[in-house]
Amino acid sequence: MRKLLAAVTIGALLSGGSLAVTATSATAAPVSTTVAAKKVVPKVTIKKIPTKRAPYGGKATVKPRVAVVGVVSVKSKTLTVKKKSTGKTVVKKAKKARLAPGTYKVTTKVRFQRYDSVTRQALGGVKTKTRTQTLVVKKGKRPSSTAPINVDDCPGWAPIKGNQSGIYHVPGGRWYDVTNPEECFTTESAAVNAGYRASKNG
């Protein structure tokens, strides 16, 4: 009987049959990988202050520009400013400066402490870094309108008075001196563009 079964099985294989075989695979154990923390070298860079433009009749505000990489504690950032033409100091060791139009020599000074990015231990003592540059502050363009200088008057460069009724008065007009301006204009066209109309009675 056993010989008969073996013969039948071999015969089935030779005639194109197939036998199913089940394989059992073992599941691989997860692998734990430890990645070491990457060190970042601490660095301080003083950036150049770009050209500034002051508002008309005013001053431009200038501040230090400092960039850091890594773990750095910035203790202070200051500016010392001198007029380029005379060498006169106009600002000394200040956090910021307000400068009128002109050309200046500006020194940025930064005091800082560096630390290891992994251990957080200090790398040496407090250090100082400086950068000196030439800075140009440009004069702002004169606007076409401005606020009154007081309840009765406009500045000389913008003498046309616009009142609360939407009417403007020009110097020499009948009601000019008694008009309380809400807004002042450099030209009649500027007043018209702002929505005002000319006074019919001067």
mmCIF file with all atom_site columns, C-alpha atoms in Angstrom:
data_model
loop_
_atom_site.group_PDB
_atom_site.id
_atom_site.type_symbol
_atom_site.label_atom_id
_atom_site.label_alt_id
_atom_site.label_comp_id
_atom_site.label_asym_id
_atom_site.label_entity_id
_atom_site.label_seq_id
_atom_site.pdbx_PDB_ins_code
_atom_site.Cartn_x
_atom_site.Cartn_y
_atom_site.Cartn_z
_atom_site.occupancy
_atom_site.B_iso_or_equiv
_atom_site.pdbx_formal_charge
_atom_site.auth_seq_id
_atom_site.auth_comp_id
_atom_site.auth_asym_id
_atom_site.auth_atom_id
_atom_site.pdbx_PDB_model_num
ATOM 1   C CA . MET A 1 1   ? 0.000   0.000   0.000   1.00 0.00 ? 1   MET A CA 1
ATOM 2   C CA . ARG A 1 2   ? 2.810   2.475   0.919   1.00 0.00 ? 2   ARG A CA 1
ATOM 3   C CA . LYS A 1 3   ? 4.548   1.711   -2.373  1.00 0.00 ? 3   LYS A CA 1
ATOM 4   C CA . LEU A 1 4   ? 1.305   2.445   -4.205  1.00 0.00 ? 4   LEU A CA 1
ATOM 5   C CA . LEU A 1 5   ? 0.871   5.862   -2.537  1.00 0.00 ? 5   LEU A CA 1
ATOM 6   C CA . ALA A 1 6   ? 4.489   6.841   -3.257  1.00 0.00 ? 6   ALA A CA 1
ATOM 7   C CA . ALA A 1 7   ? 4.030   5.884   -6.865  1.00 0.00 ? 7   ALA A CA 1
ATOM 8   C CA . VAL A 1 8   ? 0.861   7.962   -7.136  1.00 0.00 ? 8   VAL A CA 1
ATOM 9   C CA . THR A 1 9   ? 2.638   10.998  -5.634  1.00 0.00 ? 9   THR A CA 1
ATOM 10  C CA . ILE A 1 10  ? 5.616   10.743  -7.976  1.00 0.00 ? 10  ILE A CA 1
ATOM 11  C CA . GLY A 1 11  ? 3.262   10.309  -10.859 1.00 0.00 ? 11  GLY A CA 1
ATOM 12  C CA . ALA A 1 12  ? 1.366   13.453  -9.973  1.00 0.00 ? 12  ALA A CA 1
ATOM 13  C CA . LEU A 1 13  ? 4.599   15.490  -9.894  1.00 0.00 ? 13  LEU A CA 1
ATOM 14  C CA . LEU A 1 14  ? 5.736   14.115  -13.256 1.00 0.00 ? 14  LEU A CA 1
ATOM 15  C CA . SER A 1 15  ? 2.392   14.881  -14.853 1.00 0.00 ? 15  SER A CA 1
ATOM 16  C CA . GLY A 1 16  ? 2.469   18.612  -13.905 1.00 0.00 ? 16  GLY A CA 1
ATOM 17  C CA . GLY A 1 17  ? 0.883   18.530  -10.461 1.00 0.00 ? 17  GLY A CA 1
ATOM 18  C CA . SER A 1 18  ? 2.161   20.505  -7.554  1.00 0.00 ? 18  SER A CA 1
ATOM 19  C CA . LEU A 1 19  ? 2.627   20.079  -3.860  1.00 0.00 ? 19  LEU A CA 1
ATOM 20  C CA . ALA A 1 20  ? 2.088   22.989  -1.473  1.00 0.00 ? 20  ALA A CA 1
ATOM 21  C CA . VAL A 1 21  ? 4.899   23.608  0.987   1.00 0.00 ? 21  VAL A CA 1
ATOM 22  C CA . THR A 1 22  ? 4.426   25.994  3.893   1.00 0.00 ? 22  THR A CA 1
ATOM 23  C CA . ALA A 1 23  ? 7.538   27.721  5.271   1.00 0.00 ? 23  ALA A CA 1
ATOM 24  C CA . THR A 1 24  ? 7.588   29.443  8.616   1.00 0.00 ? 24  THR A CA 1
ATOM 25  C CA . SER A 1 25  ? 9.881   32.474  8.917   1.00 0.00 ? 25  SER A CA 1
ATOM 26  C CA . ALA A 1 26  ? 11.110  33.871  12.195  1.00 0.00 ? 26  ALA A CA 1
ATOM 27  C CA . THR A 1 27  ? 10.379  37.582  12.970  1.00 0.00 ? 27  THR A CA 1
ATOM 28  C CA . ALA A 1 28  ? 13.577  39.632  13.355  1.00 0.00 ? 28  ALA A CA 1
ATOM 29  C CA . ALA A 1 29  ? 13.997  41.451  16.638  1.00 0.00 ? 29  ALA A CA 1
ATOM 30  C CA . PRO A 1 30  ? 13.941  45.305  16.389  1.00 0.00 ? 30  PRO A CA 1
ATOM 31  C CA . VAL A 1 31  ? 17.351  46.981  16.320  1.00 0.00 ? 31  VAL A CA 1
ATOM 32  C CA . SER A 1 32  ? 17.922  49.998  18.582  1.00 0.00 ? 32  SER A CA 1
ATOM 33  C CA . THR A 1 33  ? 20.190  52.715  17.153  1.00 0.00 ? 33  THR A CA 1
ATOM 34  C CA . THR A 1 34  ? 21.647  55.545  19.235  1.00 0.00 ? 34  THR A CA 1
ATOM 35  C CA . VAL A 1 35  ? 22.614  58.748  17.379  1.00 0.00 ? 35  VAL A CA 1
ATOM 36  C CA . ALA A 1 36  ? 25.126  60.994  19.106  1.00 0.00 ? 36  ALA A CA 1
ATOM 37  C CA . ALA A 1 37  ? 24.135  64.675  19.486  1.00 0.00 ? 37  ALA A CA 1
ATOM 38  C CA . LYS A 1 38  ? 25.761  66.827  16.832  1.00 0.00 ? 38  LYS A CA 1
ATOM 39  C CA . LYS A 1 39  ? 27.962  69.611  18.126  1.00 0.00 ? 39  LYS A CA 1
ATOM 40  C CA . VAL A 1 40  ? 27.360  73.121  16.834  1.00 0.00 ? 40  VAL A CA 1
ATOM 41  C CA . VAL A 1 41  ? 30.268  75.536  17.008  1.00 0.00 ? 41  VAL A CA 1
ATOM 42  C CA . PRO A 1 42  ? 29.012  78.755  18.663  1.00 0.00 ? 42  PRO A CA 1
ATOM 43  C CA . LYS A 1 43  ? 29.627  81.874  16.597  1.00 0.00 ? 43  LYS A CA 1
ATOM 44  C CA . VAL A 1 44  ? 28.803  85.593  16.755  1.00 0.00 ? 44  VAL A CA 1
ATOM 45  C CA . THR A 1 45  ? 28.627  87.791  13.641  1.00 0.00 ? 45  THR A CA 1
ATOM 46  C CA . ILE A 1 46  ? 28.176  91.577  13.592  1.00 0.00 ? 46  ILE A CA 1
ATOM 47  C CA . LYS A 1 47  ? 26.255  92.480  10.447  1.00 0.00 ? 47  LYS A CA 1
ATOM 48  C CA . LYS A 1 48  ? 26.605  95.699  8.492   1.00 0.00 ? 48  LYS A CA 1
ATOM 49  C CA . ILE A 1 49  ? 23.953  98.329  9.174   1.00 0.00 ? 49  ILE A CA 1
ATOM 50  C CA . PRO A 1 50  ? 22.400  99.297  5.822   1.00 0.00 ? 50  PRO A CA 1
ATOM 51  C CA . THR A 1 51  ? 21.874  102.857 4.571   1.00 0.00 ? 51  THR A CA 1
ATOM 52  C CA . LYS A 1 52  ? 19.044  104.585 6.423   1.00 0.00 ? 52  LYS A CA 1
ATOM 53  C CA . ARG A 1 53  ? 16.537  107.220 5.340   1.00 0.00 ? 53  ARG A CA 1
ATOM 54  C CA . ALA A 1 54  ? 15.298  109.660 7.953   1.00 0.00 ? 54  ALA A CA 1
ATOM 55  C CA . PRO A 1 55  ? 11.730  110.955 7.833   1.00 0.00 ? 55  PRO A CA 1
ATOM 56  C CA . TYR A 1 56  ? 11.444  114.502 6.505   1.00 0.00 ? 56  TYR A CA 1
ATOM 57  C CA . GLY A 1 57  ? 12.699  116.898 9.157   1.00 0.00 ? 57  GLY A CA 1
ATOM 58  C CA . GLY A 1 58  ? 13.427  114.017 11.521  1.00 0.00 ? 58  GLY A CA 1
ATOM 59  C CA . LYS A 1 59  ? 16.006  111.401 12.476  1.00 0.00 ? 59  LYS A CA 1
ATOM 60  C CA . ALA A 1 60  ? 16.575  107.741 11.632  1.00 0.00 ? 60  ALA A CA 1
ATOM 61  C CA . THR A 1 61  ? 16.770  105.097 14.374  1.00 0.00 ? 61  THR A CA 1
ATOM 62  C CA . VAL A 1 62  ? 19.810  102.808 14.184  1.00 0.00 ? 62  VAL A CA 1
ATOM 63  C CA . LYS A 1 63  ? 20.319  99.604  16.197  1.00 0.00 ? 63  LYS A CA 1
ATOM 64  C CA . PRO A 1 64  ? 23.108  96.969  16.346  1.00 0.00 ? 64  PRO A CA 1
ATOM 65  C CA . ARG A 1 65  ? 22.700  93.998  14.010  1.00 0.00 ? 65  ARG A CA 1
ATOM 66  C CA . VAL A 1 66  ? 24.104  90.817  15.581  1.00 0.00 ? 66  VAL A CA 1
ATOM 67  C CA . ALA A 1 67  ? 23.553  87.184  14.519  1.00 0.00 ? 67  ALA A CA 1
ATOM 68  C CA . VAL A 1 68  ? 24.461  84.118  16.593  1.00 0.00 ? 68  VAL A CA 1
ATOM 69  C CA . VAL A 1 69  ? 24.884  80.408  15.809  1.00 0.00 ? 69  VAL A CA 1
ATOM 70  C CA . GLY A 1 70  ? 24.853  77.727  18.492  1.00 0.00 ? 70  GLY A CA 1
ATOM 71  C CA . VAL A 1 71  ? 24.488  78.346  22.210  1.00 0.00 ? 71  VAL A CA 1
ATOM 72  C CA . VAL A 1 72  ? 25.519  81.946  22.860  1.00 0.00 ? 72  VAL A CA 1
ATOM 73  C CA . SER A 1 73  ? 24.523  84.370  25.605  1.00 0.00 ? 73  SER A CA 1
ATOM 74  C CA . VAL A 1 74  ? 24.739  87.972  24.391  1.00 0.00 ? 74  VAL A CA 1
ATOM 75  C CA . LYS A 1 75  ? 25.571  90.203  27.361  1.00 0.00 ? 75  LYS A CA 1
ATOM 76  C CA . SER A 1 76  ? 25.350  93.574  25.600  1.00 0.00 ? 76  SER A CA 1
ATOM 77  C CA . LYS A 1 77  ? 25.125  95.238  22.164  1.00 0.00 ? 77  LYS A CA 1
ATOM 78  C CA . THR A 1 78  ? 26.092  98.905  21.886  1.00 0.00 ? 78  THR A CA 1
ATOM 79  C CA . LEU A 1 79  ? 26.788  101.606 19.314  1.00 0.00 ? 79  LEU A CA 1
ATOM 80  C CA . THR A 1 80  ? 29.333  104.412 19.323  1.00 0.00 ? 80  THR A CA 1
ATOM 81  C CA . VAL A 1 81  ? 28.775  106.968 16.565  1.00 0.00 ? 81  VAL A CA 1
ATOM 82  C CA . LYS A 1 82  ? 31.051  109.716 15.266  1.00 0.00 ? 82  LYS A CA 1
ATOM 83  C CA . LYS A 1 83  ? 30.515  112.287 12.539  1.00 0.00 ? 83  LYS A CA 1
ATOM 84  C CA . LYS A 1 84  ? 32.754  111.311 9.651   1.00 0.00 ? 84  LYS A CA 1
ATOM 85  C CA . SER A 1 85  ? 33.601  114.904 8.692   1.00 0.00 ? 85  SER A CA 1
ATOM 86  C CA . THR A 1 86  ? 34.701  116.087 12.147  1.00 0.00 ? 86  THR A CA 1
ATOM 87  C CA . GLY A 1 87  ? 35.294  112.911 14.170  1.00 0.00 ? 87  GLY A CA 1
ATOM 88  C CA . LYS A 1 88  ? 33.017  114.273 16.900  1.00 0.00 ? 88  LYS A CA 1
ATOM 89  C CA . THR A 1 89  ? 31.291  111.598 18.988  1.00 0.00 ? 89  THR A CA 1
ATOM 90  C CA . VAL A 1 90  ? 27.514  112.034 18.872  1.00 0.00 ? 90  VAL A CA 1
ATOM 91  C CA . VAL A 1 91  ? 26.507  108.736 20.534  1.00 0.00 ? 91  VAL A CA 1
ATOM 92  C CA . LYS A 1 92  ? 28.581  106.667 22.952  1.00 0.00 ? 92  LYS A CA 1
ATOM 93  C CA . LYS A 1 93  ? 27.935  103.057 24.024  1.00 0.00 ? 93  LYS A CA 1
ATOM 94  C CA . ALA A 1 94  ? 24.187  103.269 23.453  1.00 0.00 ? 94  ALA A CA 1
ATOM 95  C CA . LYS A 1 95  ? 21.705  100.478 22.721  1.00 0.00 ? 95  LYS A CA 1
ATOM 96  C CA . LYS A 1 96  ? 20.389  102.517 19.781  1.00 0.00 ? 96  LYS A CA 1
ATOM 97  C CA . ALA A 1 97  ? 20.976  105.882 18.130  1.00 0.00 ? 97  ALA A CA 1
ATOM 98  C CA . ARG A 1 98  ? 18.767  108.505 16.471  1.00 0.00 ? 98  ARG A CA 1
ATOM 99  C CA . LEU A 1 99  ? 20.734  110.165 13.691  1.00 0.00 ? 99  LEU A CA 1
ATOM 100 C CA . ALA A 1 100 ? 20.014  113.177 11.499  1.00 0.00 ? 100 ALA A CA 1
ATOM 101 C CA . PRO A 1 101 ? 20.850  112.954 7.774   1.00 0.00 ? 101 PRO A CA 1
ATOM 102 C CA . GLY A 1 102 ? 24.624  112.753 7.256   1.00 0.00 ? 102 GLY A CA 1
ATOM 103 C CA . THR A 1 103 ? 27.606  110.396 7.089   1.00 0.00 ? 103 THR A CA 1
ATOM 104 C CA . TYR A 1 104 ? 28.896  108.664 10.207  1.00 0.00 ? 104 TYR A CA 1
ATOM 105 C CA . LYS A 1 105 ? 31.467  106.205 11.509  1.00 0.00 ? 105 LYS A CA 1
ATOM 106 C CA . VAL A 1 106 ? 29.572  103.613 13.521  1.00 0.00 ? 106 VAL A CA 1
ATOM 107 C CA . THR A 1 107 ? 31.227  101.065 15.815  1.00 0.00 ? 107 THR A CA 1
ATOM 108 C CA . THR A 1 108 ? 29.115  98.116  16.957  1.00 0.00 ? 108 THR A CA 1
ATOM 109 C CA . LYS A 1 109 ? 30.377  96.355  20.081  1.00 0.00 ? 109 LYS A CA 1
ATOM 110 C CA . VAL A 1 110 ? 29.016  93.058  21.399  1.00 0.00 ? 110 VAL A CA 1
ATOM 111 C CA . ARG A 1 111 ? 29.938  91.163  24.577  1.00 0.00 ? 111 ARG A CA 1
ATOM 112 C CA . PHE A 1 112 ? 29.035  87.489  24.652  1.00 0.00 ? 112 PHE A CA 1
ATOM 113 C CA . GLN A 1 113 ? 29.574  84.108  26.325  1.00 0.00 ? 113 GLN A CA 1
ATOM 114 C CA . ARG A 1 114 ? 29.822  80.880  24.303  1.00 0.00 ? 114 ARG A CA 1
ATOM 115 C CA . TYR A 1 115 ? 28.683  77.432  25.503  1.00 0.00 ? 115 TYR A CA 1
ATOM 116 C CA . ASP A 1 116 ? 29.175  73.820  24.366  1.00 0.00 ? 116 ASP A CA 1
ATOM 117 C CA . SER A 1 117 ? 26.038  72.811  22.453  1.00 0.00 ? 117 SER A CA 1
ATOM 118 C CA . VAL A 1 118 ? 26.001  69.320  24.033  1.00 0.00 ? 118 VAL A CA 1
ATOM 119 C CA . THR A 1 119 ? 27.258  69.726  27.615  1.00 0.00 ? 119 THR A CA 1
ATOM 120 C CA . ARG A 1 120 ? 26.158  73.389  28.001  1.00 0.00 ? 120 ARG A CA 1
ATOM 121 C CA . GLN A 1 121 ? 29.459  74.140  29.680  1.00 0.00 ? 121 GLN A CA 1
ATOM 122 C CA . ALA A 1 122 ? 30.995  77.578  29.156  1.00 0.00 ? 122 ALA A CA 1
ATOM 123 C CA . LEU A 1 123 ? 33.750  77.799  26.555  1.00 0.00 ? 123 LEU A CA 1
ATOM 124 C CA . GLY A 1 124 ? 36.108  80.322  28.111  1.00 0.00 ? 124 GLY A CA 1
ATOM 125 C CA . GLY A 1 125 ? 35.146  83.698  29.547  1.00 0.00 ? 125 GLY A CA 1
ATOM 126 C CA . VAL A 1 126 ? 33.110  86.620  28.225  1.00 0.00 ? 126 VAL A CA 1
ATOM 127 C CA . LYS A 1 127 ? 34.415  87.803  24.856  1.00 0.00 ? 127 LYS A CA 1
ATOM 128 C CA . THR A 1 128 ? 34.156  91.120  23.006  1.00 0.00 ? 128 THR A CA 1
ATOM 129 C CA . LYS A 1 129 ? 33.774  91.689  19.280  1.00 0.00 ? 129 LYS A CA 1
ATOM 130 C CA . THR A 1 130 ? 33.605  94.996  17.367  1.00 0.00 ? 130 THR A CA 1
ATOM 131 C CA . ARG A 1 131 ? 32.935  96.205  13.851  1.00 0.00 ? 131 ARG A CA 1
ATOM 132 C CA . THR A 1 132 ? 33.381  99.736  12.494  1.00 0.00 ? 132 THR A CA 1
ATOM 133 C CA . GLN A 1 133 ? 31.659  100.906 9.324   1.00 0.00 ? 133 GLN A CA 1
ATOM 134 C CA . THR A 1 134 ? 30.616  104.010 7.440   1.00 0.00 ? 134 THR A CA 1
ATOM 135 C CA . LEU A 1 135 ? 26.889  104.685 7.631   1.00 0.00 ? 135 LEU A CA 1
ATOM 136 C CA . VAL A 1 136 ? 24.956  107.097 5.428   1.00 0.00 ? 136 VAL A CA 1
ATOM 137 C CA . VAL A 1 137 ? 21.644  108.495 6.650   1.00 0.00 ? 137 VAL A CA 1
ATOM 138 C CA . LYS A 1 138 ? 19.701  110.018 3.762   1.00 0.00 ? 138 LYS A CA 1
ATOM 139 C CA . LYS A 1 139 ? 17.286  112.908 4.019   1.00 0.00 ? 139 LYS A CA 1
ATOM 140 C CA . GLY A 1 140 ? 13.642  111.946 3.675   1.00 0.00 ? 140 GLY A CA 1
ATOM 141 C CA . LYS A 1 141 ? 11.515  113.335 0.876   1.00 0.00 ? 141 LYS A CA 1
ATOM 142 C CA . ARG A 1 142 ? 9.297   116.274 1.703   1.00 0.00 ? 142 ARG A CA 1
ATOM 143 C CA . PRO A 1 143 ? 5.671   115.084 1.868   1.00 0.00 ? 143 PRO A CA 1
ATOM 144 C CA . SER A 1 144 ? 2.857   116.914 0.089   1.00 0.00 ? 144 SER A CA 1
ATOM 145 C CA . SER A 1 145 ? 0.939   117.405 3.331   1.00 0.00 ? 145 SER A CA 1
ATOM 146 C CA . THR A 1 146 ? 1.524   117.592 7.062   1.00 0.00 ? 146 THR A CA 1
ATOM 147 C CA . ALA A 1 147 ? -0.148  118.394 10.355  1.00 0.00 ? 147 ALA A CA 1
ATOM 148 C CA . PRO A 1 148 ? -0.438  122.021 11.554  1.00 0.00 ? 148 PRO A CA 1
ATOM 149 C CA . ILE A 1 149 ? 2.310   123.282 13.841  1.00 0.00 ? 149 ILE A CA 1
ATOM 150 C CA . ASN A 1 150 ? -0.334  124.738 16.191  1.00 0.00 ? 150 ASN A CA 1
ATOM 151 C CA . VAL A 1 151 ? -4.062  125.433 16.240  1.00 0.00 ? 151 VAL A CA 1
ATOM 152 C CA . ASP A 1 152 ? -3.736  128.453 13.917  1.00 0.00 ? 152 ASP A CA 1
ATOM 153 C CA . ASP A 1 153 ? -0.742  127.913 11.648  1.00 0.00 ? 153 ASP A CA 1
ATOM 154 C CA . CYS A 1 154 ? 0.794   125.672 9.005   1.00 0.00 ? 154 CYS A CA 1
ATOM 155 C CA . PRO A 1 155 ? 4.563   125.329 8.496   1.00 0.00 ? 155 PRO A CA 1
ATOM 156 C CA . GLY A 1 156 ? 6.139   127.623 5.927   1.00 0.00 ? 156 GLY A CA 1
ATOM 157 C CA . TRP A 1 157 ? 6.875   124.768 3.495   1.00 0.00 ? 157 TRP A CA 1
ATOM 158 C CA . ALA A 1 158 ? 3.203   123.655 3.504   1.00 0.00 ? 158 ALA A CA 1
ATOM 159 C CA . PRO A 1 159 ? 1.265   126.933 3.864   1.00 0.00 ? 159 PRO A CA 1
ATOM 160 C CA . ILE A 1 160 ? -2.114  125.978 2.365   1.00 0.00 ? 160 ILE A CA 1
ATOM 161 C CA . LYS A 1 161 ? -4.764  125.432 5.045   1.00 0.00 ? 161 LYS A CA 1
ATOM 162 C CA . GLY A 1 162 ? -7.389  122.716 4.736   1.00 0.00 ? 162 GLY A CA 1
ATOM 163 C CA . ASN A 1 163 ? -10.256 123.105 7.207   1.00 0.00 ? 163 ASN A CA 1
ATOM 164 C CA . GLN A 1 164 ? -12.804 120.692 8.708   1.00 0.00 ? 164 GLN A CA 1
ATOM 165 C CA . SER A 1 165 ? -15.372 121.626 6.048   1.00 0.00 ? 165 SER A CA 1
ATOM 166 C CA . GLY A 1 166 ? -13.169 120.253 3.266   1.00 0.00 ? 166 GLY A CA 1
ATOM 167 C CA . ILE A 1 167 ? -12.226 123.713 1.981   1.00 0.00 ? 167 ILE A CA 1
ATOM 168 C CA . TYR A 1 168 ? -8.689  124.953 1.516   1.00 0.00 ? 168 TYR A CA 1
ATOM 169 C CA . HIS A 1 169 ? -7.411  128.513 1.862   1.00 0.00 ? 169 HIS A CA 1
ATOM 170 C CA . VAL A 1 170 ? -4.258  129.949 0.332   1.00 0.00 ? 170 VAL A CA 1
ATOM 171 C CA . PRO A 1 171 ? -1.996  132.666 1.823   1.00 0.00 ? 171 PRO A CA 1
ATOM 172 C CA . GLY A 1 172 ? -3.391  136.143 1.075   1.00 0.00 ? 172 GLY A CA 1
ATOM 173 C CA . GLY A 1 173 ? -6.972  134.878 0.913   1.00 0.00 ? 173 GLY A CA 1
ATOM 174 C CA . ARG A 1 174 ? -9.758  136.700 2.732   1.00 0.00 ? 174 ARG A CA 1
ATOM 175 C CA . TRP A 1 175 ? -10.267 133.988 5.357   1.00 0.00 ? 175 TRP A CA 1
ATOM 176 C CA . TYR A 1 176 ? -6.765  132.580 5.464   1.00 0.00 ? 176 TYR A CA 1
ATOM 177 C CA . ASP A 1 177 ? -5.592  134.191 8.715   1.00 0.00 ? 177 ASP A CA 1
ATOM 178 C CA . VAL A 1 178 ? -8.714  133.216 10.683  1.00 0.00 ? 178 VAL A CA 1
ATOM 179 C CA . THR A 1 179 ? -8.889  129.648 9.405   1.00 0.00 ? 179 THR A CA 1
ATOM 180 C CA . ASN A 1 180 ? -7.894  126.910 11.848  1.00 0.00 ? 180 ASN A CA 1
ATOM 181 C CA . PRO A 1 181 ? -6.199  124.269 9.694   1.00 0.00 ? 181 PRO A CA 1
ATOM 182 C CA . GLU A 1 182 ? -6.979  120.583 10.006  1.00 0.00 ? 182 GLU A CA 1
ATOM 183 C CA . GLU A 1 183 ? -4.306  119.692 7.445   1.00 0.00 ? 183 GLU A CA 1
ATOM 184 C CA . CYS A 1 184 ? -1.595  121.652 5.627   1.00 0.00 ? 184 CYS A CA 1
ATOM 185 C CA . PHE A 1 185 ? -0.545  121.285 1.981   1.00 0.00 ? 185 PHE A CA 1
ATOM 186 C CA . THR A 1 186 ? 2.428   122.242 -0.154  1.00 0.00 ? 186 THR A CA 1
ATOM 187 C CA . THR A 1 187 ? 0.356   122.968 -3.284  1.00 0.00 ? 187 THR A CA 1
ATOM 188 C CA . GLU A 1 188 ? -3.292  123.486 -4.271  1.00 0.00 ? 188 GLU A CA 1
ATOM 189 C CA . SER A 1 189 ? -3.178  120.285 -6.342  1.00 0.00 ? 189 SER A CA 1
ATOM 190 C CA . ALA A 1 190 ? -2.114  118.344 -3.259  1.00 0.00 ? 190 ALA A CA 1
ATOM 191 C CA . ALA A 1 191 ? -5.143  119.732 -1.408  1.00 0.00 ? 191 ALA A CA 1
ATOM 192 C CA . VAL A 1 192 ? -7.471  118.831 -4.284  1.00 0.00 ? 192 VAL A CA 1
ATOM 193 C CA . ASN A 1 193 ? -6.042  115.305 -4.442  1.00 0.00 ? 193 ASN A CA 1
ATOM 194 C CA . ALA A 1 194 ? -6.795  114.957 -0.729  1.00 0.00 ? 194 ALA A CA 1
ATOM 195 C CA . GLY A 1 195 ? -10.464 115.828 -1.344  1.00 0.00 ? 195 GLY A CA 1
ATOM 196 C CA . TYR A 1 196 ? -10.496 119.546 -0.530  1.00 0.00 ? 196 TYR A CA 1
ATOM 197 C CA . ARG A 1 197 ? -11.963 122.302 -2.736  1.00 0.00 ? 197 ARG A CA 1
ATOM 198 C CA . ALA A 1 198 ? -10.900 125.928 -3.107  1.00 0.00 ? 198 ALA A CA 1
ATOM 199 C CA . SER A 1 199 ? -12.587 128.603 -1.043  1.00 0.00 ? 199 SER A CA 1
ATOM 200 C CA . LYS A 1 200 ? -15.079 130.613 -3.130  1.00 0.00 ? 200 LYS A CA 1
ATOM 201 C CA . ASN A 1 201 ? -14.665 133.703 -0.969  1.00 0.00 ? 201 ASN A CA 1
ATOM 202 C CA . GLY A 1 202 ? -10.896 133.743 -0.715  1.00 0.00 ? 202 GLY A CA 1
#
